[in-house]
Amino acid sequence: MDVAGKLIPETDMLDDHTRKRIRAIWEMGRLHTHEAWLSVFPAVWGASIGAKSDRTDVWSFALVLFGIWASATVSHTAFCTWNDICDVEYDRQVERCKSRPLPSGLISVKEATFVFLCWILLTLGTTWYTLGPQATLCTTPAWLLSLVYPFMKRIMPFPQLVVGLSVASGVMPGYVTVRGDIEFNGSVLALFGATVCWIIFLDTAYAVQDMVDDVKCGVQSLAVFLGQRVRVFLALAAVVTITFFVEAVFMSRLSLFYWTFGIGVWVAGMIRSVSLLDLSDCASGGRVFRFNIKAGFYLTVVTFVEGYLQAWFY
């Protein structure tokens, strides 16, 4: 009885320990949120432009989309884990981040580092297998930027630029995988510029949530640097983003449907985003961020519909 009585609690403790580690891995990778889609959207947009400029059958395009989703999701998971490892001491000082797995003690830095290395190997393997060597080569700059990003918050007041360049680089592998060669036209470069500005826009809004705590612990961001001028900056970033998107759509010769339900609704969404930000309520930055993830979903759906219309009627 005594032996059995001891075994049951030990088994329960082991199961609880395992559950905590799984939860920690899941949350460090932001798999409990929709953030990973921000890495998927640009690649899908790039692939769609590639499909527009080249003949691509439906099945092949579906496989590319699956590869984009798998590669972007795993790589985002890996580098969010890396970001938490690098920022653990800062996160302990930021109210919103104290409950994350590392600062809360749910997992150790040593364990998290091992998990990160596993994610990196899975990222390389997934990208190579599903998208091919050329796409892997095109994605490498984004990975390198993601590696250095956590340190940029310590040395520069605009680390959002690094995030923007990293996420927007996803436009290239999607386009290259569909086309089969590393050659970029003007519409892809315009789309890249639009995505950079959009990510800077929403990540600056996201940083508003932590402005007060970031100042205390010495973390730099555009939100901290700009202070009360954040809304003006976001308005300017929105204008530049829209300008690049308009150029990309014009050069891709998309239909009236896309101009109306794509660009038209996107412009309204950007105006709505700026209006949502309230500097007296730092939590509004999170609402702007989440709103833009939904906007990214919407634009991706419209892009799919546009591709169908192009294939069917033109």
Short mmCIF file of C-alpha atoms in Angstrom, two decimals, residues 67-230:
data_model
loop_
_atom_site.label_atom_id
_atom_site.label_comp_id
_atom_site.label_asym_id
_atom_site.label_seq_id
_atom_site.Cartn_x
_atom_site.Cartn_y
_atom_site.Cartn_z
CA GLY A 67 5.19 24.83 -47.64
CA ILE A 68 4.89 28.56 -46.93
CA TRP A 69 2.60 27.93 -43.97
CA ALA A 70 4.81 25.17 -42.54
CA SER A 71 8.10 27.06 -42.99
CA ALA A 72 6.80 30.42 -41.74
CA THR A 73 5.05 28.91 -38.72
CA VAL A 74 8.03 26.85 -37.57
CA SER A 75 10.54 29.66 -38.12
CA HIS A 76 8.32 32.15 -36.28
CA THR A 77 8.06 29.69 -33.39
CA ALA A 78 11.83 29.27 -33.30
CA PHE A 79 12.67 32.96 -33.25
CA CYS A 80 9.96 33.89 -30.74
CA THR A 81 11.59 31.32 -28.46
CA TRP A 82 14.99 32.92 -29.16
CA ASN A 83 13.57 36.36 -28.40
CA ASP A 84 12.26 35.18 -25.02
CA ILE A 85 15.65 33.66 -24.16
CA CYS A 86 17.44 36.92 -24.93
CA ASP A 87 14.83 39.09 -23.17
CA VAL A 88 14.23 37.04 -20.03
CA GLU A 89 15.75 39.65 -17.69
CA TYR A 90 13.80 42.47 -19.35
CA ASP A 91 10.55 40.48 -19.31
CA ARG A 92 10.83 40.13 -15.53
CA GLN A 93 10.55 43.93 -15.33
CA VAL A 94 7.64 44.33 -17.76
CA GLU A 95 4.21 43.78 -16.22
CA ARG A 96 2.66 42.27 -19.36
CA CYS A 97 5.55 39.80 -19.82
CA LYS A 98 6.13 38.58 -16.25
CA SER A 99 3.83 35.59 -16.75
CA ARG A 100 5.72 34.28 -19.79
CA PRO A 101 7.31 30.82 -19.35
CA LEU A 102 10.91 31.95 -18.76
CA PRO A 103 10.45 34.87 -16.33
CA SER A 104 7.76 32.92 -14.45
CA GLY A 105 10.07 29.91 -14.02
CA LEU A 106 7.90 27.52 -16.01
CA ILE A 107 11.02 26.48 -17.94
CA SER A 108 14.74 27.17 -17.51
CA VAL A 109 16.96 29.12 -19.93
CA LYS A 110 19.01 25.98 -20.56
CA GLU A 111 15.91 23.98 -21.48
CA ALA A 112 14.58 26.82 -23.65
CA THR A 113 17.90 27.01 -25.51
CA PHE A 114 17.73 23.29 -26.29
CA VAL A 115 14.16 23.76 -27.56
CA PHE A 116 15.28 26.69 -29.74
CA LEU A 117 18.03 24.60 -31.36
CA CYS A 118 15.49 21.87 -32.11
CA TRP A 119 13.14 24.41 -33.69
CA ILE A 120 15.99 25.78 -35.84
CA LEU A 121 16.82 22.33 -37.19
CA LEU A 122 13.14 21.74 -37.91
CA THR A 123 12.92 25.16 -39.62
CA LEU A 124 15.83 24.38 -41.96
CA GLY A 125 14.51 20.92 -42.77
CA THR A 126 10.94 22.05 -43.34
CA THR A 127 11.89 24.97 -45.58
CA TRP A 128 14.32 22.91 -47.67
CA TYR A 129 11.92 19.99 -48.07
CA THR A 130 8.72 21.93 -48.80
CA LEU A 131 10.01 24.98 -50.69
CA GLY A 132 13.41 23.92 -52.02
CA PRO A 133 16.99 25.21 -51.89
CA GLN A 134 16.36 28.51 -53.69
CA ALA A 135 13.60 29.50 -51.27
CA THR A 136 15.81 28.44 -48.36
CA LEU A 137 18.54 30.73 -49.65
CA CYS A 138 16.07 33.61 -50.01
CA THR A 139 14.78 33.07 -46.46
CA THR A 140 18.25 33.09 -44.87
CA PRO A 141 18.44 36.92 -44.58
CA ALA A 142 15.16 36.91 -42.65
CA TRP A 143 16.52 34.30 -40.24
CA LEU A 144 19.72 36.28 -39.69
CA LEU A 145 17.74 39.45 -38.99
CA SER A 146 15.57 37.53 -36.53
CA LEU A 147 18.69 36.35 -34.73
CA VAL A 148 20.03 39.86 -34.17
CA TYR A 149 16.68 41.54 -33.49
CA PRO A 150 16.64 41.03 -29.68
CA PHE A 151 19.97 42.86 -29.42
CA MET A 152 18.80 45.77 -31.58
CA LYS A 153 16.40 46.77 -28.80
CA ARG A 154 19.45 47.53 -26.69
CA ILE A 155 21.41 49.64 -29.16
CA MET A 156 18.98 51.43 -31.53
CA PRO A 157 15.74 53.40 -31.05
CA PHE A 158 14.04 51.84 -34.09
CA PRO A 159 14.33 48.02 -33.78
CA GLN A 160 10.97 47.81 -35.58
CA LEU A 161 12.90 48.36 -38.81
CA VAL A 162 14.71 45.06 -38.26
CA VAL A 163 11.40 43.28 -37.63
CA GLY A 164 9.91 44.86 -40.75
CA LEU A 165 12.78 43.77 -42.97
CA SER A 166 12.75 40.28 -41.48
CA VAL A 167 9.03 39.61 -41.91
CA ALA A 168 8.81 41.32 -45.31
CA SER A 169 11.64 39.12 -46.60
CA GLY A 170 9.01 36.37 -46.67
CA VAL A 171 7.69 37.91 -49.89
CA MET A 172 10.77 36.64 -51.73
CA PRO A 173 10.72 32.85 -51.02
CA GLY A 174 7.02 32.66 -51.87
CA TYR A 175 7.62 34.36 -55.22
CA VAL A 176 10.78 32.39 -55.99
CA THR A 177 9.17 29.02 -55.21
CA VAL A 178 6.36 29.65 -57.70
CA ARG A 179 8.59 31.10 -60.41
CA GLY A 180 11.46 28.65 -59.98
CA ASP A 181 14.19 31.29 -60.31
CA ILE A 182 15.68 34.08 -58.21
CA GLU A 183 14.62 37.11 -60.21
CA PHE A 184 12.46 39.89 -58.78
CA ASN A 185 10.33 42.34 -60.75
CA GLY A 186 9.07 45.75 -59.74
CA SER A 187 5.76 44.53 -58.33
CA VAL A 188 7.54 42.19 -55.90
CA LEU A 189 9.87 44.95 -54.73
CA ALA A 190 6.90 47.30 -54.22
CA LEU A 191 5.12 44.57 -52.26
CA PHE A 192 8.26 44.11 -50.17
CA GLY A 193 8.33 47.85 -49.41
CA ALA A 194 4.62 47.83 -48.47
CA THR A 195 5.12 44.89 -46.13
CA VAL A 196 8.15 46.48 -44.43
CA CYS A 197 6.15 49.64 -43.72
CA TRP A 198 3.09 47.69 -42.57
CA ILE A 199 5.09 45.59 -40.10
CA ILE A 200 6.83 48.70 -38.74
CA PHE A 201 3.37 50.27 -38.39
CA LEU A 202 1.80 47.44 -36.41
CA ASP A 203 4.91 46.59 -34.36
CA THR A 204 5.24 50.22 -33.27
CA ALA A 205 1.60 50.12 -32.16
CA TYR A 206 2.34 46.84 -30.36
CA ALA A 207 5.26 48.47 -28.51
CA VAL A 208 2.91 51.16 -27.14
CA GLN A 209 1.63 48.53 -24.68
CA ASP A 210 4.99 48.46 -22.89
CA MET A 211 6.13 52.08 -23.25
CA VAL A 212 6.19 52.83 -19.52
CA ASP A 213 7.94 49.61 -18.50
CA ASP A 214 10.37 49.79 -21.44
CA VAL A 215 11.58 53.22 -20.32
CA LYS A 216 12.20 51.88 -16.81
CA CYS A 217 14.23 48.85 -17.90
CA GLY A 218 16.07 50.52 -20.80
CA VAL A 219 14.44 48.75 -23.76
CA GLN A 220 14.34 50.89 -26.89
CA SER A 221 11.52 51.05 -29.43
CA LEU A 222 9.96 53.52 -31.83
CA ALA A 223 7.09 53.94 -29.39
CA VAL A 224 9.50 55.03 -26.65
CA PHE A 225 11.54 57.19 -29.04
CA LEU A 226 8.50 58.98 -30.48
CA GLY A 227 6.45 59.34 -27.31
CA GLN A 228 3.39 61.51 -27.94
CA ARG A 229 4.24 61.67 -31.66
CA VAL A 230 3.44 57.99 -32.19
#
